[in-house]
Short mmCIF file of N, CA and C in Angstrom, two decimals:
data_model
loop_
_atom_site.label_atom_id
_atom_site.label_comp_id
_atom_site.label_asym_id
_atom_site.label_seq_id
_atom_site.Cartn_x
_atom_site.Cartn_y
_atom_site.Cartn_z
N UNK E 450 252.42 -129.33 152.71
CA UNK E 450 251.26 -129.18 153.52
C UNK E 450 250.10 -128.27 152.98
N UNK E 451 249.16 -128.79 152.96
CA UNK E 451 247.90 -128.38 152.55
C UNK E 451 247.86 -127.70 151.20
N UNK E 452 249.01 -127.98 150.25
CA UNK E 452 248.84 -127.42 149.11
C UNK E 452 247.70 -128.15 147.98
N UNK E 453 247.24 -129.31 148.17
CA UNK E 453 245.98 -129.71 147.50
C UNK E 453 244.96 -129.01 147.99
N UNK E 454 244.92 -128.42 149.18
CA UNK E 454 243.79 -127.70 149.73
C UNK E 454 243.59 -126.51 149.13
N UNK E 455 244.72 -125.68 148.93
CA UNK E 455 244.71 -124.46 148.22
C UNK E 455 244.31 -124.58 146.83
N UNK E 456 244.66 -125.37 146.18
CA UNK E 456 244.42 -125.44 144.53
C UNK E 456 243.17 -125.59 144.20
N UNK E 457 242.39 -126.29 144.95
CA UNK E 457 240.94 -126.66 144.88
C UNK E 457 239.97 -125.22 145.13
N UNK E 458 240.66 -124.49 145.96
CA UNK E 458 239.70 -123.09 146.30
C UNK E 458 240.24 -121.77 145.86
N UNK E 459 239.48 -121.28 145.09
CA UNK E 459 240.07 -119.86 144.51
C UNK E 459 239.35 -118.69 145.04
N UNK E 460 238.86 -118.81 146.19
CA UNK E 460 238.16 -117.65 146.67
C UNK E 460 239.09 -116.81 147.57
N UNK E 461 238.70 -115.82 148.21
CA UNK E 461 239.69 -114.83 148.80
C UNK E 461 240.27 -115.11 149.77
N UNK E 462 240.02 -116.32 150.58
CA UNK E 462 240.69 -116.80 151.98
C UNK E 462 240.01 -116.45 152.94
N UNK E 463 239.00 -115.52 152.97
CA UNK E 463 238.24 -115.01 154.17
C UNK E 463 237.60 -115.95 154.74
N UNK E 464 237.51 -116.08 156.04
CA UNK E 464 236.71 -117.15 156.77
C UNK E 464 235.87 -116.41 157.81
N UNK E 465 235.15 -117.43 158.43
CA UNK E 465 234.36 -116.41 159.69
C UNK E 465 235.13 -115.92 160.69
N UNK E 466 236.23 -116.38 160.96
CA UNK E 466 236.96 -115.46 162.03
C UNK E 466 237.64 -114.13 161.34
N UNK E 467 237.39 -113.78 160.25
CA UNK E 467 237.61 -112.75 159.59
C UNK E 467 236.61 -111.71 159.64
N UNK E 468 235.34 -112.07 159.95
CA UNK E 468 234.19 -111.14 160.09
C UNK E 468 233.75 -111.45 161.78
N UNK E 469 232.46 -110.90 162.04
CA UNK E 469 231.97 -110.68 163.36
C UNK E 469 230.90 -111.66 163.24
N UNK E 470 231.15 -112.78 163.32
CA UNK E 470 230.18 -113.89 163.16
C UNK E 470 229.48 -114.20 164.93
N UNK E 471 228.28 -113.99 165.20
CA UNK E 471 227.94 -114.20 166.46
C UNK E 471 227.18 -115.81 166.95
N UNK E 472 227.11 -116.41 165.54
CA UNK E 472 226.57 -117.73 165.47
C UNK E 472 227.42 -118.70 166.01
N UNK E 473 228.97 -118.53 165.84
CA UNK E 473 230.18 -119.54 166.04
C UNK E 473 229.94 -119.95 167.62
N UNK E 474 229.74 -120.97 167.93
CA UNK E 474 230.08 -121.56 169.35
C UNK E 474 231.35 -121.32 169.90
N UNK E 475 231.31 -121.31 171.17
CA UNK E 475 232.84 -121.06 171.84
C UNK E 475 233.84 -122.12 171.54
N UNK E 476 234.96 -122.02 171.79
CA UNK E 476 236.09 -122.62 171.37
C UNK E 476 235.94 -124.04 172.24
N UNK E 477 236.23 -125.07 171.75
CA UNK E 477 236.12 -126.41 172.49
C UNK E 477 237.33 -126.47 173.65
N UNK E 478 236.96 -126.96 174.59
CA UNK E 478 238.17 -127.07 175.57
C UNK E 478 238.54 -128.44 175.96
N UNK E 479 239.80 -128.46 176.18
CA UNK E 479 240.36 -129.87 176.13
C UNK E 479 240.01 -130.61 177.46
N UNK E 480 239.68 -130.24 178.39
CA UNK E 480 239.39 -130.70 179.83
C UNK E 480 240.67 -131.33 180.43
N UNK E 481 241.73 -130.76 180.10
CA UNK E 481 243.00 -131.39 180.60
C UNK E 481 242.91 -131.57 182.46
N UNK E 482 241.82 -130.79 182.79
CA UNK E 482 241.94 -131.04 184.46
C UNK E 482 241.66 -132.50 184.77
N UNK E 483 241.01 -133.19 183.97
CA UNK E 483 240.73 -134.69 184.35
C UNK E 483 241.77 -135.61 183.93
N UNK E 484 243.02 -135.05 183.08
CA UNK E 484 243.90 -135.77 182.71
C UNK E 484 244.96 -136.24 183.83
N UNK E 485 244.66 -137.42 184.43
CA UNK E 485 245.49 -137.86 185.47
C UNK E 485 246.51 -138.84 185.40
N UNK E 486 246.46 -139.49 184.26
CA UNK E 486 247.26 -140.51 183.71
C UNK E 486 247.46 -140.52 182.43
N UNK E 487 248.23 -141.56 181.97
CA UNK E 487 248.75 -141.36 180.43
C UNK E 487 247.46 -141.92 179.37
N UNK E 488 246.74 -142.71 180.03
CA UNK E 488 245.45 -143.22 179.34
C UNK E 488 244.34 -141.87 179.16
N UNK E 489 244.37 -141.18 180.48
CA UNK E 489 243.30 -140.24 180.28
C UNK E 489 243.80 -138.91 179.32
N UNK E 490 245.10 -138.93 179.33
CA UNK E 490 245.85 -137.90 178.51
C UNK E 490 245.61 -138.28 176.86
N UNK E 491 245.62 -139.59 176.50
CA UNK E 491 245.66 -139.93 175.26
C UNK E 491 244.19 -139.92 174.61
N UNK E 492 243.23 -140.45 175.59
CA UNK E 492 242.04 -140.27 175.25
C UNK E 492 241.35 -138.83 175.11
N UNK E 493 241.63 -137.87 176.24
CA UNK E 493 241.33 -136.81 176.42
C UNK E 493 241.84 -135.77 175.03
N UNK E 494 243.06 -136.01 174.82
CA UNK E 494 243.46 -135.22 173.69
C UNK E 494 242.85 -135.75 172.41
N UNK E 495 242.67 -137.08 172.17
CA UNK E 495 241.93 -137.27 170.91
C UNK E 495 240.50 -136.63 171.00
N UNK E 496 239.75 -136.72 172.03
CA UNK E 496 238.58 -136.15 172.01
C UNK E 496 238.56 -134.56 171.87
N UNK E 497 239.56 -133.75 172.16
CA UNK E 497 239.71 -132.42 171.94
C UNK E 497 240.15 -132.37 170.32
N UNK E 498 240.88 -133.17 169.91
CA UNK E 498 241.15 -133.06 168.38
C UNK E 498 239.66 -133.18 167.60
N UNK E 499 239.11 -134.04 168.01
CA UNK E 499 237.66 -134.07 167.44
C UNK E 499 236.81 -132.92 167.40
N UNK E 500 236.72 -132.51 168.55
CA UNK E 500 235.91 -131.16 168.89
C UNK E 500 236.47 -130.02 168.28
N UNK E 501 237.96 -129.96 168.18
CA UNK E 501 238.53 -129.01 167.32
C UNK E 501 238.33 -128.91 166.00
N UNK E 502 238.40 -130.14 165.25
CA UNK E 502 238.41 -130.21 163.93
C UNK E 502 236.56 -129.69 163.66
N UNK E 503 235.72 -130.20 164.45
CA UNK E 503 234.40 -129.75 164.31
C UNK E 503 234.33 -128.54 164.23
N UNK E 504 234.87 -127.86 165.50
CA UNK E 504 234.58 -126.37 165.48
C UNK E 504 235.13 -125.68 164.22
N UNK E 505 236.48 -125.99 163.99
CA UNK E 505 237.02 -125.51 162.68
C UNK E 505 236.35 -125.65 161.52
N UNK E 506 235.60 -126.62 161.29
CA UNK E 506 235.01 -126.96 160.16
C UNK E 506 233.73 -125.89 160.03
N UNK E 507 233.53 -125.40 161.10
CA UNK E 507 232.41 -124.14 161.11
C UNK E 507 232.86 -123.02 160.58
N UNK E 508 234.16 -122.83 160.95
CA UNK E 508 235.16 -121.65 160.81
C UNK E 508 235.21 -121.78 159.05
N UNK E 509 235.75 -122.64 158.56
CA UNK E 509 236.43 -122.89 157.26
C UNK E 509 236.72 -124.41 156.87
N UNK E 510 236.09 -124.97 155.92
CA UNK E 510 236.58 -126.20 155.55
C UNK E 510 237.99 -126.42 155.39
N UNK E 511 238.66 -125.44 154.99
CA UNK E 511 240.20 -125.74 154.80
C UNK E 511 240.76 -125.89 156.16
N UNK E 512 240.52 -124.83 157.18
CA UNK E 512 240.92 -124.82 158.47
C UNK E 512 241.03 -126.26 159.00
N UNK E 513 239.49 -126.80 158.97
CA UNK E 513 239.47 -128.08 159.56
C UNK E 513 240.51 -129.16 158.84
N UNK E 514 240.44 -129.05 157.50
CA UNK E 514 241.27 -130.12 156.91
C UNK E 514 242.79 -129.79 157.14
N UNK E 515 243.39 -128.69 157.41
CA UNK E 515 244.73 -128.53 157.81
C UNK E 515 245.11 -128.62 158.96
N UNK E 516 243.94 -128.74 159.90
CA UNK E 516 244.13 -129.29 161.45
C UNK E 516 244.40 -130.88 161.49
N UNK E 517 243.62 -131.47 160.57
CA UNK E 517 243.69 -132.82 160.35
C UNK E 517 245.02 -133.08 159.80
N UNK E 518 245.41 -132.52 158.83
CA UNK E 518 246.65 -132.74 158.17
C UNK E 518 247.83 -132.76 159.15
N UNK E 519 247.65 -131.72 159.90
CA UNK E 519 248.73 -131.13 160.92
C UNK E 519 249.13 -132.60 161.96
N UNK E 520 247.87 -133.07 162.28
CA UNK E 520 248.20 -134.02 163.24
C UNK E 520 248.88 -135.33 162.69
N UNK E 521 248.70 -135.34 161.58
CA UNK E 521 249.56 -136.76 160.94
C UNK E 521 250.80 -136.75 160.04
N UNK E 522 251.22 -135.42 159.74
CA UNK E 522 252.27 -134.91 159.03
C UNK E 522 253.72 -135.59 159.57
N UNK E 523 254.27 -136.26 159.36
CA UNK E 523 255.59 -136.52 160.07
C UNK E 523 256.45 -135.63 160.06
N UNK E 524 256.69 -134.74 159.18
CA UNK E 524 257.87 -133.82 158.95
C UNK E 524 257.53 -132.65 159.60
N UNK E 525 258.48 -131.60 159.89
CA UNK E 525 258.17 -130.30 160.50
C UNK E 525 257.25 -129.36 159.07
N UNK E 526 256.44 -128.67 159.90
CA UNK E 526 255.49 -127.84 159.17
C UNK E 526 256.29 -126.60 158.85
N UNK E 527 256.98 -126.14 157.88
CA UNK E 527 257.76 -124.79 157.90
C UNK E 527 256.61 -123.75 157.50
N UNK E 528 256.58 -122.51 158.60
CA UNK E 528 255.73 -121.38 158.13
C UNK E 528 255.93 -120.81 156.97
N UNK E 529 257.44 -120.76 156.30
CA UNK E 529 257.50 -120.00 155.18
C UNK E 529 256.92 -120.63 154.00
N UNK E 530 256.65 -122.05 154.23
CA UNK E 530 256.17 -122.93 153.02
C UNK E 530 254.61 -122.62 152.79
N UNK E 531 253.95 -121.99 153.82
CA UNK E 531 252.51 -121.99 153.75
C UNK E 531 252.21 -120.53 152.97
N UNK E 532 251.03 -120.64 152.50
CA UNK E 532 250.46 -119.45 151.71
C UNK E 532 250.14 -118.41 152.78
N UNK E 533 249.88 -117.13 152.39
CA UNK E 533 249.43 -116.20 153.25
C UNK E 533 248.28 -116.55 154.13
N UNK E 534 247.33 -117.21 153.72
CA UNK E 534 246.11 -117.56 154.24
C UNK E 534 246.34 -118.49 155.21
N UNK E 535 247.17 -119.53 154.90
CA UNK E 535 247.43 -120.56 155.72
C UNK E 535 248.31 -120.29 157.14
N UNK E 536 249.05 -119.06 156.77
CA UNK E 536 249.91 -118.49 157.80
C UNK E 536 249.16 -117.72 158.84
N UNK E 537 247.92 -117.06 158.23
CA UNK E 537 247.12 -116.42 159.04
C UNK E 537 246.20 -117.43 159.87
N UNK E 538 245.82 -118.58 159.40
CA UNK E 538 245.36 -119.69 160.16
C UNK E 538 246.24 -120.36 161.13
N UNK E 539 247.43 -120.44 160.71
CA UNK E 539 248.55 -121.01 161.59
C UNK E 539 248.72 -120.09 163.00
N UNK E 540 248.63 -118.83 162.74
CA UNK E 540 248.61 -117.92 163.75
C UNK E 540 247.34 -117.95 164.82
N UNK E 541 246.26 -118.09 164.04
CA UNK E 541 245.24 -118.03 164.92
C UNK E 541 245.15 -119.59 165.70
N UNK E 542 245.39 -120.50 165.24
CA UNK E 542 245.57 -121.85 165.96
C UNK E 542 246.69 -121.68 166.85
N UNK E 543 247.70 -120.91 166.70
CA UNK E 543 248.44 -120.91 167.85
C UNK E 543 247.81 -120.23 169.16
N UNK E 544 247.00 -119.12 168.82
CA UNK E 544 246.43 -118.50 169.86
C UNK E 544 245.31 -119.40 170.59
N UNK E 545 244.54 -120.17 169.47
CA UNK E 545 243.62 -121.19 170.05
C UNK E 545 244.22 -122.28 170.97
N UNK E 546 245.10 -122.60 170.60
CA UNK E 546 246.14 -123.73 171.63
C UNK E 546 246.43 -123.23 172.74
N UNK E 547 247.07 -122.00 172.87
CA UNK E 547 247.55 -121.62 173.84
C UNK E 547 246.63 -121.06 175.05
N UNK E 548 245.38 -120.77 174.33
CA UNK E 548 244.37 -120.49 175.28
C UNK E 548 243.70 -121.66 175.91
N UNK E 549 243.63 -122.58 175.07
CA UNK E 549 243.07 -124.02 175.42
C UNK E 549 243.66 -124.85 176.48
N UNK E 550 245.25 -124.62 176.25
CA UNK E 550 245.92 -125.59 177.33
C UNK E 550 246.55 -124.56 178.45
N UNK E 551 245.89 -123.62 178.50
CA UNK E 551 246.52 -122.49 179.71
C UNK E 551 246.14 -123.60 181.10
N UNK E 552 246.97 -123.53 181.83
CA UNK E 552 246.53 -124.23 183.10
C UNK E 552 247.12 -125.78 183.14
N UNK E 553 247.54 -126.25 182.10
CA UNK E 553 248.21 -127.62 181.86
C UNK E 553 249.60 -127.41 181.87
N UNK E 554 250.28 -127.83 182.92
CA UNK E 554 251.61 -127.19 183.01
C UNK E 554 252.74 -128.20 182.02
N UNK E 555 252.56 -129.10 181.71
CA UNK E 555 253.23 -129.70 180.75
C UNK E 555 252.98 -129.05 179.30
N UNK E 556 251.77 -129.04 178.93
CA UNK E 556 251.56 -128.30 177.61
C UNK E 556 251.84 -126.88 177.53
N UNK E 557 251.72 -126.14 178.70
CA UNK E 557 252.20 -124.89 178.71
C UNK E 557 253.74 -124.65 178.56
N UNK E 558 254.44 -125.57 179.14
CA UNK E 558 255.93 -125.68 179.11
C UNK E 558 256.25 -125.88 177.46
N UNK E 559 255.75 -126.77 176.92
CA UNK E 559 255.91 -126.99 175.35
C UNK E 559 255.46 -126.05 174.68
N UNK E 560 254.42 -125.43 174.89
CA UNK E 560 253.98 -124.02 174.08
C UNK E 560 254.90 -123.00 174.29
N UNK E 561 255.53 -122.66 175.51
CA UNK E 561 256.49 -121.51 175.83
C UNK E 561 257.80 -121.86 174.99
N UNK E 562 258.17 -123.24 175.28
CA UNK E 562 259.46 -123.68 174.30
C UNK E 562 259.29 -123.39 172.95
N UNK E 563 258.29 -123.90 172.46
CA UNK E 563 257.96 -123.74 170.98
C UNK E 563 257.79 -122.62 170.48
N UNK E 564 257.06 -121.38 171.21
CA UNK E 564 257.24 -120.21 170.87
C UNK E 564 258.45 -119.45 170.88
N UNK E 565 259.32 -119.96 171.99
CA UNK E 565 260.70 -119.38 172.08
C UNK E 565 261.87 -119.89 171.00
N UNK E 566 261.08 -120.75 170.07
CA UNK E 566 262.07 -121.42 169.11
C UNK E 566 262.82 -122.52 169.61
N UNK E 567 262.58 -123.23 170.67
CA UNK E 567 263.32 -124.48 170.81
C UNK E 567 262.80 -125.47 169.76
N UNK E 568 263.70 -126.18 169.45
CA UNK E 568 263.39 -126.96 168.23
C UNK E 568 263.01 -128.45 168.95
N UNK E 569 261.92 -129.24 168.42
CA UNK E 569 261.58 -130.65 168.88
C UNK E 569 261.96 -131.43 167.86
N UNK E 570 262.72 -132.42 167.90
CA UNK E 570 263.27 -133.40 167.17
C UNK E 570 264.38 -133.22 166.41
N UNK E 571 265.01 -134.18 165.76
CA UNK E 571 266.40 -134.06 164.98
C UNK E 571 265.99 -133.23 163.63
N UNK E 572 266.94 -132.35 163.64
CA UNK E 572 266.90 -131.59 162.36
C UNK E 572 265.96 -130.50 162.10
N UNK E 573 265.33 -130.26 163.15
CA UNK E 573 264.36 -129.01 163.29
C UNK E 573 265.05 -127.77 163.43
N UNK E 574 264.51 -126.72 162.38
CA UNK E 574 265.33 -125.37 162.61
C UNK E 574 264.61 -124.64 163.90
N UNK E 575 265.38 -123.81 164.58
CA UNK E 575 264.90 -123.16 165.49
C UNK E 575 265.40 -121.66 165.02
N UNK E 576 264.49 -120.66 165.05
CA UNK E 576 264.88 -119.46 164.47
C UNK E 576 264.17 -118.12 165.54
N UNK E 577 264.22 -118.10 166.56
CA UNK E 577 263.80 -117.11 167.54
C UNK E 577 262.20 -117.80 167.45
N UNK E 578 261.24 -116.45 167.85
CA UNK E 578 260.04 -116.70 167.88
C UNK E 578 259.08 -117.35 166.99
N UNK E 579 258.16 -118.33 167.26
CA UNK E 579 257.92 -119.08 166.26
C UNK E 579 256.21 -119.04 166.51
N UNK E 580 255.63 -118.63 165.49
CA UNK E 580 254.08 -118.59 165.67
C UNK E 580 253.39 -119.57 164.82
N UNK E 581 253.95 -120.73 164.42
CA UNK E 581 253.31 -121.50 163.42
C UNK E 581 252.37 -122.67 164.20
N UNK E 582 251.03 -122.30 164.35
CA UNK E 582 249.97 -123.20 165.27
C UNK E 582 250.05 -124.56 164.57
N UNK E 583 250.22 -124.65 163.35
CA UNK E 583 249.92 -126.06 162.84
C UNK E 583 251.32 -126.99 163.23
N UNK E 584 252.47 -126.32 163.26
CA UNK E 584 253.53 -127.12 163.91
C UNK E 584 253.56 -127.32 165.36
N UNK E 585 253.03 -126.33 166.07
CA UNK E 585 252.64 -126.57 167.56
C UNK E 585 251.72 -127.93 167.51
N UNK E 586 250.59 -127.74 166.95
CA UNK E 586 249.61 -128.91 166.97
C UNK E 586 250.49 -130.26 166.67
N UNK E 587 251.17 -130.41 165.71
CA UNK E 587 252.00 -131.38 165.45
C UNK E 587 252.77 -132.10 166.45
N UNK E 588 253.49 -130.99 167.20
CA UNK E 588 254.21 -131.07 168.49
C UNK E 588 253.41 -131.78 169.50
N UNK E 589 252.29 -131.20 169.80
CA UNK E 589 251.36 -131.62 171.07
C UNK E 589 250.93 -132.59 170.47
N UNK E 590 250.40 -133.07 169.27
CA UNK E 590 249.91 -134.20 169.05
C UNK E 590 251.15 -135.56 169.21
N UNK E 591 252.34 -135.19 168.88
CA UNK E 591 253.25 -136.39 169.18
C UNK E 591 253.47 -136.43 170.83
N UNK E 592 253.19 -135.56 171.62
CA UNK E 592 253.40 -135.66 173.03
C UNK E 592 252.36 -136.39 173.48
N UNK E 593 250.86 -136.13 173.18
CA UNK E 593 249.62 -136.68 173.62
C UNK E 593 248.97 -137.54 173.21
N UNK E 594 249.62 -138.17 172.31
CA UNK E 594 249.16 -139.57 171.64
C UNK E 594 250.15 -140.68 171.76
N UNK E 595 249.55 -142.03 171.26
CA UNK E 595 250.62 -142.98 171.45
C UNK E 595 251.87 -142.64 170.96
N UNK E 596 252.88 -143.16 171.75
CA UNK E 596 254.22 -142.86 171.28
C UNK E 596 255.07 -144.22 170.42
N UNK E 597 254.50 -145.23 170.99
CA UNK E 597 255.29 -146.37 170.43
C UNK E 597 254.14 -147.72 170.22
N UNK E 598 254.60 -148.84 169.62
CA UNK E 598 253.78 -149.86 169.68
C UNK E 598 253.72 -150.73 171.02
N UNK E 599 254.54 -150.49 171.90
CA UNK E 599 254.63 -150.96 173.09
C UNK E 599 253.63 -150.16 174.12
N UNK E 600 253.65 -149.16 173.85
CA UNK E 600 252.58 -148.13 174.62
C UNK E 600 251.17 -148.59 174.24
N UNK E 601 251.07 -148.64 173.09
CA UNK E 601 249.68 -149.03 172.43
C UNK E 601 249.10 -150.47 172.97
N UNK E 602 250.32 -151.37 173.11
CA UNK E 602 249.86 -152.49 173.64
C UNK E 602 249.57 -152.50 174.92
N UNK E 603 250.24 -151.84 175.61
CA UNK E 603 250.13 -151.70 177.18
C UNK E 603 248.69 -151.12 177.57
N UNK E 604 248.41 -149.93 176.64
CA UNK E 604 247.25 -149.41 176.94
C UNK E 604 245.86 -150.34 176.49
N UNK E 605 246.27 -151.18 175.54
CA UNK E 605 245.29 -152.22 174.94
C UNK E 605 244.97 -153.43 176.03
N UNK E 606 246.06 -153.81 176.58
CA UNK E 606 245.97 -155.01 177.70
C UNK E 606 245.21 -154.26 178.81
N UNK E 607 245.51 -153.06 179.32
CA UNK E 607 244.97 -152.32 180.47
C UNK E 607 243.19 -152.12 180.15
N UNK E 608 243.01 -151.82 179.06
CA UNK E 608 241.63 -151.61 178.50
C UNK E 608 240.77 -153.03 178.72
N UNK E 609 241.71 -154.17 178.27
CA UNK E 609 240.91 -155.31 178.02
C UNK E 609 240.66 -156.11 179.45
N UNK E 610 241.48 -155.55 180.46
CA UNK E 610 241.30 -156.07 181.87
C UNK E 610 239.94 -155.40 182.65
N UNK E 611 239.63 -154.42 182.03
CA UNK E 611 238.55 -153.59 182.81
C UNK E 611 237.10 -154.20 182.53
N UNK E 612 236.30 -154.12 183.30
CA UNK E 612 234.89 -154.57 183.09
C UNK E 612 234.34 -153.19 182.99
N UNK E 613 233.55 -152.98 182.11
CA UNK E 613 232.32 -152.23 181.84
C UNK E 613 231.09 -152.63 182.33
N UNK E 614 230.15 -151.83 182.90
CA UNK E 614 228.82 -152.06 183.41
C UNK E 614 227.91 -151.08 182.86
N UNK E 615 226.92 -151.30 182.41
CA UNK E 615 225.88 -150.64 181.78
C UNK E 615 225.57 -149.44 182.92
N UNK E 616 225.16 -148.32 182.67
CA UNK E 616 224.73 -147.35 183.66
C UNK E 616 223.29 -147.52 183.91
N UNK E 617 222.72 -146.98 184.96
CA UNK E 617 221.32 -147.22 185.23
C UNK E 617 220.55 -147.04 184.07
N UNK E 618 219.46 -147.60 184.16
CA UNK E 618 218.52 -147.38 183.09
C UNK E 618 218.94 -148.03 181.69
N UNK E 619 220.21 -148.45 181.31
CA UNK E 619 220.66 -149.07 180.11
C UNK E 619 220.72 -150.43 180.45
N UNK E 620 220.37 -151.17 178.91
CA UNK E 620 220.56 -152.62 179.06
C UNK E 620 221.62 -153.04 177.90
N UNK E 621 222.12 -153.97 178.03
CA UNK E 621 223.27 -154.55 177.03
C UNK E 621 222.51 -155.58 176.33
N UNK E 622 222.83 -155.68 174.96
CA UNK E 622 222.27 -156.33 174.00
C UNK E 622 222.94 -157.36 173.29
#
């Protein structure tokens, strides 16, 4: 995880979060209050990931790339296999995710269980407190994105049955 990112950059690993930068915008919010059904969860979580990667790219290009990689990595991201800088960013990401999903019951339960060391999936090790934000993001991505081909086809069928009307002042071309 992230090895090709570390090799290309030889700087000290400091990023904007290591300093006191006032120009950095606030953290993106997932808007989970509007997640009423599975469709809104999938779309809302995707939108949050896009905003999170954009925000992270302001902090550090490495951080944004690692977030992107964490969402598509099929195997567990082991904290001990990460560099010191990546471990630092993993801890920051954990804090960001905890703050972002406070108030969303299911996500809070997943985060709490994850931090207590509950394993998610077959063959994952659980060794007490876990502060690997990259692995937590991978777990949340598995939970709040399409799970199967059948679910994708059902969502596609639902969207195809909808009629989209232009808003006032808009014209269709």
